[in-house]
């Protein structure tokens, strides 16, 4: 789905018939610099993602880069398959990289997590660690379509980042924010170990001039996005 300017949203259905929800991947197209995919779904979702890319006019082979907002299994699942099919460069914050390249056990694969959520065991077994080619820092500017800013936004995970496309004032929020039926919410508390830090990150995001927000879980918020972002920042600070 074309959202604004060069930003597309790729809704990927989860589970049989999509009854387990939708992941909202983002795609930023650039005729010169090539296409940038943000996040990669679960293991096994390669075909669905390749199909969604094709619908947006991008063939997997031409994908230039993949940015990961963080290392959770529903964001890095098809990374290995996508890299193998495309040779895209992989970009993530340096705090998240060791969880993605296999140097450190990802939080979904720790014994504690698997004990708490037994269904994670089977999913985690399909995760293939993948090298990160470029480490991102807060405020870095990706040189695509007029500039895409990296916004370090820890709390949900220690190295979570959001992306901000300056020209279209679009915030790709990853899991730093969530949404339901167009209403913006804070990050899911049950999956966010450091809520005070996550609240600080939302406060930081609320200083951006935002006209649309893409939440990985919950989709697009573009009805008074700025006002909603300030409301959520205030609610989390209360
Ligand atoms: Zn997450």
CSV table of C-alpha atoms and ligand atoms in Angstrom, one decimal:
chain,number,residue,atom,x,y,z
A,1,UNK,CA,0.0,0.0,0.0
A,2,UNK,CA,1.4,3.4,-1.0
A,3,UNK,CA,1.3,5.7,2.1
A,4,UNK,CA,3.0,9.0,1.2
A,5,UNK,CA,5.8,10.2,-1.0
A,6,UNK,CA,8.3,7.3,-1.3
A,7,UNK,CA,6.9,5.4,1.7
A,8,UNK,CA,4.9,2.2,1.3
A,9,UNK,CA,3.4,-0.1,3.9
A,10,UNK,CA,3.5,-3.8,3.3
A,11,UNK,CA,0.8,-5.6,5.4
A,12,UNK,CA,1.9,-9.2,6.0
A,13,UNK,CA,-0.8,-11.5,7.3
A,14,UNK,CA,0.1,-13.8,10.2
A,15,UNK,CA,-1.1,-17.4,10.7
A,16,UNK,CA,-3.6,-19.3,8.6
A,17,UNK,CA,-5.9,-16.8,6.8
A,18,UNK,CA,-4.3,-14.0,8.7
A,19,UNK,CA,-6.3,-14.5,11.9
A,20,UNK,CA,-3.3,-14.0,14.1
A,21,UNK,CA,-3.0,-10.4,12.9
A,22,UNK,CA,-0.9,-8.4,10.5
A,23,UNK,CA,2.7,-7.1,10.5
A,24,UNK,CA,3.2,-3.8,8.9
A,25,UNK,CA,6.6,-3.7,7.2
A,26,UNK,CA,7.7,-0.5,5.5
A,27,UNK,CA,9.3,0.1,2.2
A,28,UNK,CA,11.1,3.2,1.0
A,29,UNK,CA,11.6,3.5,-2.7
A,30,UNK,CA,14.4,5.5,-4.3
A,31,UNK,CA,15.0,5.3,-8.1
A,32,UNK,CA,18.7,6.2,-7.6
A,33,UNK,CA,19.7,4.6,-4.3
A,34,UNK,CA,17.5,1.5,-4.6
A,35,UNK,CA,14.7,0.3,-2.3
A,36,UNK,CA,14.9,0.0,1.5
A,37,UNK,CA,12.9,-2.6,3.4
A,38,UNK,CA,12.2,-2.0,7.1
A,39,UNK,CA,11.8,-5.3,9.1
A,40,UNK,CA,11.3,-8.8,7.8
A,41,UNK,CA,8.5,-10.7,9.5
A,42,UNK,CA,8.7,-14.2,10.9
A,43,UNK,CA,10.7,-17.2,9.7
A,44,UNK,CA,8.8,-18.6,6.7
A,45,UNK,CA,7.3,-15.3,5.6
A,46,UNK,CA,9.8,-14.8,2.7
A,47,UNK,CA,7.2,-15.6,0.0
A,48,UNK,CA,4.6,-13.2,1.5
A,49,UNK,CA,7.1,-10.4,1.7
A,50,UNK,CA,8.5,-11.0,-1.8
A,51,UNK,CA,4.9,-10.9,-3.1
A,52,UNK,CA,4.2,-7.6,-1.2
A,53,UNK,CA,7.4,-6.1,-2.6
A,54,UNK,CA,6.4,-7.1,-6.1
A,55,UNK,CA,3.0,-5.5,-5.6
A,56,UNK,CA,4.8,-2.3,-4.7
A,57,UNK,CA,6.9,-2.6,-7.9
A,58,UNK,CA,10.1,-3.8,-6.3
A,59,UNK,CA,11.6,-7.2,-7.1
A,60,UNK,CA,13.5,-8.9,-4.2
A,61,UNK,CA,16.7,-9.2,-6.3
A,62,UNK,CA,16.9,-5.4,-6.5
A,63,UNK,CA,16.4,-4.7,-2.8
A,64,UNK,CA,19.4,-2.5,-1.8
A,65,UNK,CA,19.1,-2.5,2.0
A,66,UNK,CA,17.2,-3.9,4.9
A,67,UNK,CA,16.9,-1.9,8.1
A,68,UNK,CA,15.9,-3.7,11.3
A,69,UNK,CA,14.2,-1.7,14.0
A,70,UNK,CA,15.2,-4.3,16.6
A,71,UNK,CA,16.0,-8.0,16.9
A,72,UNK,CA,12.6,-9.6,17.9
A,73,UNK,CA,11.8,-12.7,16.0
A,74,UNK,CA,8.8,-11.1,14.2
A,75,UNK,CA,11.1,-8.5,12.8
A,76,UNK,CA,14.2,-10.6,11.8
A,77,UNK,CA,12.5,-13.8,10.8
A,78,UNK,CA,12.8,-13.8,7.0
A,79,UNK,CA,16.1,-11.7,7.1
A,80,UNK,CA,18.3,-14.6,6.1
A,81,UNK,CA,16.2,-15.6,3.1
A,82,UNK,CA,15.8,-12.0,1.9
A,83,UNK,CA,19.5,-11.3,2.1
A,84,UNK,CA,20.3,-14.5,0.2
A,85,UNK,CA,17.8,-13.6,-2.5
A,86,UNK,CA,18.9,-10.0,-2.9
A,87,UNK,CA,22.4,-9.3,-1.4
A,88,UNK,CA,20.8,-6.3,0.3
A,89,UNK,CA,23.0,-4.6,2.9
A,90,UNK,CA,21.7,-5.2,6.5
A,91,UNK,CA,21.6,-2.2,8.8
A,92,UNK,CA,20.8,-2.1,12.6
A,93,UNK,CA,21.8,-0.2,15.7
A,94,UNK,CA,25.1,-1.5,17.2
A,95,UNK,CA,23.3,-2.6,20.4
A,96,UNK,CA,21.0,-4.9,18.4
A,97,UNK,CA,23.6,-6.3,16.0
A,98,UNK,CA,25.0,-9.0,18.3
A,99,UNK,CA,21.5,-10.5,18.7
A,100,UNK,CA,21.0,-10.5,14.9
A,101,UNK,CA,24.4,-11.9,13.9
A,102,UNK,CA,24.3,-14.7,16.5
A,103,UNK,CA,27.0,-13.4,18.9
A,104,UNK,CA,24.4,-13.1,21.7
A,105,UNK,CA,21.3,-15.2,22.3
A,106,UNK,CA,18.3,-13.2,21.2
A,107,UNK,CA,15.7,-12.5,23.9
A,108,UNK,CA,13.1,-14.8,22.2
A,109,UNK,CA,15.6,-17.7,22.3
A,110,UNK,CA,16.7,-17.6,26.0
A,111,UNK,CA,15.6,-20.5,28.1
A,112,UNK,CA,13.5,-18.1,30.3
A,113,UNK,CA,11.5,-16.8,27.3
A,114,UNK,CA,10.9,-20.3,25.9
A,115,UNK,CA,9.7,-21.5,29.3
A,116,UNK,CA,7.3,-18.5,29.5
A,117,UNK,CA,6.1,-18.8,25.9
A,118,UNK,CA,6.5,-22.4,24.8
A,119,UNK,CA,5.2,-21.5,21.3
A,120,UNK,CA,8.4,-19.5,20.8
A,121,UNK,CA,10.5,-22.6,20.8
A,122,UNK,CA,9.5,-23.8,17.4
A,123,UNK,CA,9.7,-20.3,15.9
A,124,UNK,CA,13.0,-19.5,17.4
A,125,UNK,CA,14.5,-22.8,16.1
A,126,UNK,CA,14.0,-21.4,12.5
A,127,UNK,CA,15.9,-18.2,13.2
A,128,UNK,CA,19.1,-18.0,11.1
A,129,UNK,CA,21.6,-15.5,12.4
A,130,UNK,CA,22.7,-13.0,9.7
A,131,UNK,CA,25.6,-10.6,9.6
A,132,UNK,CA,24.9,-6.9,10.0
A,133,UNK,CA,26.8,-4.9,7.4
A,134,UNK,CA,26.3,-1.4,8.8
A,135,UNK,CA,25.9,-0.2,12.4
A,136,UNK,CA,23.6,2.7,12.9
A,137,UNK,CA,23.8,5.4,15.5
A,138,UNK,CA,21.3,7.8,16.8
A,139,UNK,CA,20.6,10.7,14.4
A,140,UNK,CA,22.4,9.1,11.5
A,141,UNK,CA,21.0,10.1,8.1
A,142,UNK,CA,20.4,7.4,5.5
A,143,UNK,CA,21.0,9.1,2.1
A,144,UNK,CA,17.7,7.9,0.5
A,145,UNK,CA,14.8,10.1,-0.9
A,146,UNK,CA,15.9,13.3,0.8
A,147,UNK,CA,17.1,11.7,4.0
A,148,UNK,CA,15.8,9.1,6.4
A,149,UNK,CA,16.8,9.9,10.0
A,150,UNK,CA,17.7,7.2,12.6
A,151,UNK,CA,16.0,7.8,15.9
A,152,UNK,CA,17.4,5.7,18.8
A,153,UNK,CA,14.4,4.7,20.9
A,154,UNK,CA,15.3,2.1,23.4
A,155,UNK,CA,13.0,0.5,26.0
A,156,UNK,CA,11.2,-2.2,24.0
A,157,UNK,CA,14.6,-3.6,23.3
A,158,UNK,CA,18.0,-2.0,24.3
A,159,UNK,CA,18.9,-0.9,20.8
A,160,UNK,CA,15.5,-0.2,19.2
A,161,UNK,CA,15.5,2.4,16.5
A,162,UNK,CA,12.7,4.3,14.6
A,163,UNK,CA,13.1,5.8,11.2
A,164,UNK,CA,11.9,9.3,10.2
A,165,UNK,CA,11.5,10.3,6.6
A,166,UNK,CA,12.0,14.0,6.8
A,167,UNK,CA,10.4,15.1,3.4
A,168,UNK,CA,7.1,13.3,4.0
A,169,UNK,CA,7.2,13.7,7.8
A,170,UNK,CA,6.6,10.0,8.2
A,171,UNK,CA,7.7,8.1,11.3
A,172,UNK,CA,8.3,4.4,11.0
A,173,UNK,CA,7.9,3.4,14.6
A,174,UNK,CA,8.7,-0.3,14.8
A,175,UNK,CA,7.5,-1.4,18.2
A,176,UNK,CA,8.3,1.9,20.1
A,177,UNK,CA,4.6,2.6,19.5
A,178,UNK,CA,1.5,0.5,18.6
A,179,UNK,CA,-1.9,1.3,17.2
A,180,UNK,CA,-5.4,0.0,17.1
A,181,UNK,CA,-8.0,1.2,14.5
A,182,UNK,CA,-6.1,4.4,13.9
A,183,UNK,CA,-5.6,5.2,17.5
A,184,UNK,CA,-2.0,5.5,18.7
A,185,UNK,CA,-0.8,3.7,21.8
A,186,UNK,CA,2.4,3.2,23.7
A,187,UNK,CA,4.5,0.1,23.3
A,188,UNK,CA,3.0,-3.2,24.4
A,189,UNK,CA,4.0,-3.3,28.2
A,190,UNK,CA,4.1,-7.2,28.3
A,191,UNK,CA,6.8,-7.2,25.6
A,192,UNK,CA,8.7,-4.0,26.8
A,193,UNK,CA,11.0,-4.8,29.7
A,194,UNK,CA,12.0,-1.2,30.3
A,195,UNK,CA,8.8,0.9,30.2
A,196,UNK,CA,10.3,4.0,31.8
A,197,UNK,CA,13.0,4.1,29.1
A,198,UNK,CA,10.4,3.4,26.4
A,199,UNK,CA,8.4,6.3,27.7
A,200,UNK,CA,11.4,8.6,27.4
A,201,UNK,CA,11.8,7.4,23.9
A,202,UNK,CA,8.2,8.3,23.0
A,203,UNK,CA,8.8,11.7,24.5
A,204,UNK,CA,11.8,12.1,22.2
A,205,UNK,CA,9.7,11.0,19.2
A,206,UNK,CA,7.0,13.5,20.1
A,207,UNK,CA,9.4,16.3,19.4
A,208,UNK,CA,9.4,15.3,15.7
A,209,UNK,CA,7.2,17.1,13.2
A,210,UNK,CA,5.0,14.0,12.2
A,211,UNK,CA,2.1,13.7,9.8
A,212,UNK,CA,1.9,9.9,9.6
A,213,UNK,CA,3.1,7.1,11.9
A,214,UNK,CA,3.5,3.4,10.8
A,215,UNK,CA,3.2,1.0,13.7
A,216,UNK,CA,4.5,-2.5,13.0
A,217,UNK,CA,1.6,-3.8,15.1
A,218,UNK,CA,-1.5,-1.7,14.3
A,219,UNK,CA,-0.6,0.0,11.1
A,220,UNK,CA,-0.9,3.6,10.0
A,221,UNK,CA,-2.0,6.5,12.2
A,222,UNK,CA,-2.5,9.7,10.2
A,223,UNK,CA,-5.4,11.4,11.8
A,224,UNK,CA,-3.7,14.1,13.9
A,225,UNK,CA,-0.6,12.0,14.2
A,226,UNK,CA,1.3,14.8,16.0
A,227,UNK,CA,-1.5,15.3,18.5
A,228,UNK,CA,-1.8,11.6,19.2
A,229,UNK,CA,1.9,11.2,19.6
A,230,UNK,CA,1.9,14.0,22.2
A,231,UNK,CA,-1.1,12.4,24.0
A,232,UNK,CA,0.7,9.0,24.2
A,233,UNK,CA,3.9,10.7,25.5
A,234,UNK,CA,1.9,12.5,28.2
A,235,UNK,CA,0.0,9.3,29.2
A,236,UNK,CA,3.2,7.3,29.5
A,237,UNK,CA,4.8,10.1,31.6
A,238,UNK,CA,1.8,10.2,34.0
B,1,LIG,ZN1,9.3,-6.2,19.2
